[in-house]
Amino acid sequence: MKLFLDTADVAVIKDMVPTGMVDGVTTNPSLIAKSGRNIAEVIAEICALVEGPISAEAVATDFETMVREGDKLAAIAPNVVVKLPLTWDGLRATRVFADKGVRTNVTLCFSAAQAMLAAKAGATFVSPFVGRLEDHGADGIGLLEEIRVLFDTHDFTTEILAASLRNPGHVSAAAVAGADAATIPADVFKALVKHPLTDKGLDAFLADWGKTGQSIL
């Protein structure tokens, strides 16, 4: 499963890229607003740091303006993925971009039926929001499982990009459910490596090694 950073903070991306685990980046209007920077400048800088797909979101709600915005975003760099909302206008724009060979990420997916429409429109990625579903008492991971079965049954090539993942458990469950990728905030990304027994075991190993008085170097 590919791991994407969900951020528009270039400093955070620079910090995480050396891990070798960052396969891409997703942004959204809220993250761009939080950065306080011009969207084109931010996306260009991120694209230069990460070779993988970089989602940049159109903010228009009508078809014609979505396409114009998407064209402008896609022109920033070859690895830009145009992010579009799961609405009829968004799906129409998705088809236009698919026909032009421009990759898309259809976001705000909350049902298997919506995911099917995104796939039929030619989306590169569809982003089911796990955490937001769970906020309303629904089964977010169960939705990923449904979409996986649906896509496999009908040979859809659209990739499942699990979003709104709020803890390491969500990320592990998304991987087991068959998501092709997961987008996660930096704090959750960093937490994936942590386990109290790992820390305890390392402390014990180091304590025992210190008693030997040896040095490997």
Tab-separated table of C-alpha atoms in Angstrom:
chain	number	residue	atom	x	y	z
A	1	MET	CA	0.000	0.000	0.000
A	2	LYS	CA	1.321	3.414	-0.956
A	3	LEU	CA	1.615	5.989	1.822
A	4	PHE	CA	0.834	9.631	1.081
A	5	LEU	CA	1.352	12.606	3.390
A	6	ASP	CA	-1.777	14.692	3.877
A	7	THR	CA	-0.288	18.171	4.232
A	8	ALA	CA	0.596	21.393	2.450
A	9	ASP	CA	3.411	22.167	4.894
A	10	VAL	CA	6.630	21.997	2.884
A	11	ALA	CA	8.760	21.833	6.035
A	12	VAL	CA	6.890	18.724	7.178
A	13	ILE	CA	7.378	17.103	3.782
A	14	LYS	CA	11.115	17.876	3.806
A	15	ASP	CA	11.334	16.255	7.232
A	16	MET	CA	9.552	13.074	6.133
A	17	VAL	CA	10.932	12.507	2.627
A	18	PRO	CA	14.286	11.117	3.889
A	19	THR	CA	12.433	8.169	5.442
A	20	GLY	CA	11.939	6.829	1.924
A	21	MET	CA	8.327	6.035	2.832
A	22	VAL	CA	6.557	9.033	1.265
A	23	ASP	CA	4.972	7.845	-1.986
A	24	GLY	CA	2.950	10.991	-2.637
A	25	VAL	CA	1.185	13.970	-1.080
A	26	THR	CA	-2.427	15.085	-0.877
A	27	THR	CA	-3.557	18.647	-0.277
A	28	ASN	CA	-6.963	20.284	0.025
A	29	PRO	CA	-8.262	23.864	0.287
A	30	SER	CA	-8.167	23.742	4.102
A	31	LEU	CA	-4.512	22.657	4.132
A	32	ILE	CA	-3.571	25.317	1.569
A	33	ALA	CA	-5.360	27.968	3.647
A	34	LYS	CA	-3.486	26.777	6.737
A	35	SER	CA	-0.171	27.176	4.906
A	36	GLY	CA	-0.962	30.830	4.199
A	37	ARG	CA	0.743	30.554	0.805
A	38	ASN	CA	-0.193	30.763	-2.878
A	39	ILE	CA	-1.519	27.416	-4.069
A	40	ALA	CA	0.525	27.296	-7.282
A	41	GLU	CA	3.760	28.038	-5.429
A	42	VAL	CA	3.044	25.425	-2.758
A	43	ILE	CA	2.115	22.698	-5.249
A	44	ALA	CA	5.167	23.424	-7.413
A	45	GLU	CA	7.472	23.187	-4.405
A	46	ILE	CA	5.886	19.933	-3.216
A	47	CYS	CA	6.100	18.424	-6.713
A	48	ALA	CA	9.826	19.177	-6.762
A	49	LEU	CA	10.312	17.387	-3.433
A	50	VAL	CA	8.222	14.256	-4.076
A	51	GLU	CA	8.254	12.312	-7.343
A	52	GLY	CA	4.948	10.543	-6.686
A	53	PRO	CA	1.410	11.847	-7.246
A	54	ILE	CA	0.588	15.221	-5.694
A	55	SER	CA	-3.123	15.933	-5.331
A	56	ALA	CA	-4.118	19.566	-5.900
A	57	GLU	CA	-7.801	20.363	-5.510
A	58	ALA	CA	-10.047	22.464	-7.711
A	59	VAL	CA	-12.314	24.668	-5.617
A	60	ALA	CA	-15.019	25.470	-8.173
A	61	THR	CA	-18.385	23.754	-7.895
A	62	ASP	CA	-19.469	24.081	-11.532
A	63	PHE	CA	-18.210	21.872	-14.352
A	64	GLU	CA	-16.746	24.524	-16.651
A	65	THR	CA	-14.730	26.281	-13.942
A	66	MET	CA	-13.561	22.969	-12.487
A	67	VAL	CA	-12.074	22.062	-15.854
A	68	ARG	CA	-10.339	25.437	-16.199
A	69	GLU	CA	-8.937	25.199	-12.669
A	70	GLY	CA	-7.894	21.595	-13.207
A	71	ASP	CA	-6.080	22.487	-16.414
A	72	LYS	CA	-4.166	25.217	-14.586
A	73	LEU	CA	-3.256	22.910	-11.697
A	74	ALA	CA	-2.192	20.078	-14.002
A	75	ALA	CA	0.127	22.463	-15.845
A	76	ILE	CA	2.166	23.097	-12.683
A	77	ALA	CA	4.056	19.793	-12.875
A	78	PRO	CA	3.730	16.348	-14.495
A	79	ASN	CA	3.029	14.627	-11.164
A	80	VAL	CA	0.021	16.777	-10.252
A	81	VAL	CA	-3.217	14.846	-9.752
A	82	VAL	CA	-6.311	17.022	-10.093
A	83	LYS	CA	-8.566	16.557	-7.090
A	84	LEU	CA	-12.303	16.885	-7.689
A	85	PRO	CA	-15.418	16.527	-5.503
A	86	LEU	CA	-17.779	13.577	-5.839
A	87	THR	CA	-20.613	15.565	-7.407
A	88	TRP	CA	-22.154	15.299	-10.873
A	89	ASP	CA	-20.093	18.264	-12.027
A	90	GLY	CA	-17.007	16.750	-10.450
A	91	LEU	CA	-17.622	13.442	-12.207
A	92	ARG	CA	-18.155	15.190	-15.540
A	93	ALA	CA	-14.850	16.981	-15.077
A	94	THR	CA	-13.213	13.689	-14.116
A	95	ARG	CA	-14.271	12.177	-17.432
A	96	VAL	CA	-12.884	15.177	-19.331
A	97	PHE	CA	-9.518	14.827	-17.607
A	98	ALA	CA	-9.459	11.060	-18.039
A	99	ASP	CA	-10.014	11.509	-21.768
A	100	LYS	CA	-7.098	13.976	-21.840
A	101	GLY	CA	-4.808	11.659	-19.891
A	102	VAL	CA	-4.781	13.851	-16.769
A	103	ARG	CA	-4.853	11.913	-13.501
A	104	THR	CA	-7.604	12.669	-10.983
A	105	ASN	CA	-8.452	12.043	-7.355
A	106	VAL	CA	-12.195	12.073	-6.664
A	107	THR	CA	-12.636	13.070	-3.041
A	108	LEU	CA	-15.349	13.132	-0.373
A	109	CYS	CA	-16.514	9.583	-1.085
A	110	PHE	CA	-18.839	8.097	1.520
A	111	SER	CA	-20.477	5.126	-0.227
A	112	ALA	CA	-19.660	2.231	-2.523
A	113	ALA	CA	-22.155	3.594	-5.067
A	114	GLN	CA	-20.254	6.889	-5.175
A	115	ALA	CA	-16.977	4.998	-5.611
A	116	MET	CA	-18.482	3.089	-8.536
A	117	LEU	CA	-19.467	6.345	-10.239
A	118	ALA	CA	-15.947	7.725	-9.766
A	119	ALA	CA	-14.479	4.581	-11.303
A	120	LYS	CA	-16.889	4.725	-14.249
A	121	ALA	CA	-15.906	8.373	-14.777
A	122	GLY	CA	-12.291	7.270	-15.139
A	123	ALA	CA	-10.863	8.509	-11.830
A	124	THR	CA	-7.274	7.540	-11.082
A	125	PHE	CA	-8.004	7.556	-7.346
A	126	VAL	CA	-11.150	7.685	-5.244
A	127	SER	CA	-10.868	8.851	-1.647
A	128	PRO	CA	-13.288	7.288	0.878
A	129	PHE	CA	-13.273	9.229	4.171
A	130	VAL	CA	-12.957	6.637	6.928
A	131	GLY	CA	-12.799	8.843	10.009
A	132	ARG	CA	-15.626	11.138	8.985
A	133	LEU	CA	-17.882	8.138	8.405
A	134	GLU	CA	-17.056	6.797	11.858
A	135	ASP	CA	-17.917	10.207	13.324
A	136	HIS	CA	-21.463	9.506	12.146
A	137	GLY	CA	-21.581	5.952	13.457
A	138	ALA	CA	-20.854	4.261	10.120
A	139	ASP	CA	-18.211	1.618	9.364
A	140	GLY	CA	-15.429	3.412	7.493
A	141	ILE	CA	-13.161	0.390	7.143
A	142	GLY	CA	-16.152	-1.681	6.059
A	143	LEU	CA	-16.666	0.791	3.226
A	144	LEU	CA	-13.091	0.208	2.027
A	145	GLU	CA	-13.784	-3.530	2.007
A	146	GLU	CA	-16.996	-3.033	-0.014
A	147	ILE	CA	-15.240	-0.857	-2.577
A	148	ARG	CA	-12.395	-3.373	-2.879
A	149	VAL	CA	-14.867	-6.162	-3.693
A	150	LEU	CA	-16.789	-3.934	-6.104
A	151	PHE	CA	-13.679	-2.822	-8.001
A	152	ASP	CA	-12.256	-6.345	-8.180
A	153	THR	CA	-15.579	-7.811	-9.324
A	154	HIS	CA	-15.955	-5.327	-12.154
A	155	ASP	CA	-12.256	-4.897	-13.041
A	156	PHE	CA	-12.174	-1.178	-12.296
A	157	THR	CA	-8.629	0.201	-12.362
A	158	THR	CA	-9.355	3.172	-10.102
A	159	GLU	CA	-7.193	2.994	-6.979
A	160	ILE	CA	-8.708	3.195	-3.494
A	161	LEU	CA	-7.036	6.022	-1.588
A	162	ALA	CA	-8.108	5.706	2.038
A	163	ALA	CA	-8.487	9.161	3.597
A	164	SER	CA	-9.461	10.675	6.930
A	165	LEU	CA	-7.273	8.127	8.743
A	166	ARG	CA	-6.682	9.321	12.284
A	167	ASN	CA	-4.468	6.726	13.945
A	168	PRO	CA	-2.117	3.828	13.143
A	169	GLY	CA	-4.965	1.364	13.634
A	170	HIS	CA	-6.875	3.022	10.813
A	171	VAL	CA	-3.835	2.731	8.536
A	172	SER	CA	-3.306	-0.965	9.303
A	173	ALA	CA	-6.996	-1.713	8.849
A	174	ALA	CA	-7.039	0.150	5.520
A	175	ALA	CA	-4.118	-1.946	4.304
A	176	VAL	CA	-5.813	-5.186	5.355
A	177	ALA	CA	-9.056	-4.019	3.698
A	178	GLY	CA	-7.211	-3.778	0.400
A	179	ALA	CA	-6.763	-0.010	-0.029
A	180	ASP	CA	-4.198	0.779	-2.710
A	181	ALA	CA	-2.979	3.848	-0.855
A	182	ALA	CA	-3.550	5.780	2.344
A	183	THR	CA	-3.146	9.483	2.963
A	184	ILE	CA	-2.279	10.432	6.510
A	185	PRO	CA	-1.187	13.453	8.551
A	186	ALA	CA	2.464	13.625	9.574
A	187	ASP	CA	1.765	12.831	13.241
A	188	VAL	CA	-0.040	9.602	12.313
A	189	PHE	CA	2.679	8.785	9.754
A	190	LYS	CA	5.370	9.091	12.440
A	191	ALA	CA	3.307	7.091	14.934
A	192	LEU	CA	3.250	4.052	12.610
A	193	VAL	CA	6.743	3.056	13.745
A	194	LYS	CA	5.978	3.321	17.453
A	195	HIS	CA	5.112	0.520	19.839
A	196	PRO	CA	5.838	0.469	23.606
A	197	LEU	CA	7.276	-3.041	23.415
A	198	THR	CA	9.708	-1.946	20.708
A	199	ASP	CA	10.964	0.843	22.973
A	200	LYS	CA	11.148	-1.494	25.964
A	201	GLY	CA	13.010	-4.160	24.016
A	202	LEU	CA	15.526	-1.672	22.618
A	203	ASP	CA	16.199	-0.269	26.082
A	204	ALA	CA	16.891	-3.790	27.358
A	205	PHE	CA	19.229	-4.605	24.466
A	206	LEU	CA	21.183	-1.383	24.967
A	207	ALA	CA	21.461	-1.938	28.716
A	208	ASP	CA	22.842	-5.438	28.192
A	209	TRP	CA	25.242	-4.238	25.501
A	210	GLY	CA	26.535	-1.508	27.792
A	211	LYS	CA	27.559	-4.165	30.323
A	212	THR	CA	29.898	-5.795	27.791
A	213	GLY	CA	32.107	-2.720	27.526
A	214	GLN	CA	32.442	-3.354	23.780
A	215	SER	CA	32.219	-1.058	20.749
A	216	ILE	CA	31.348	-2.232	17.269
A	217	LEU	CA	33.279	0.672	15.722
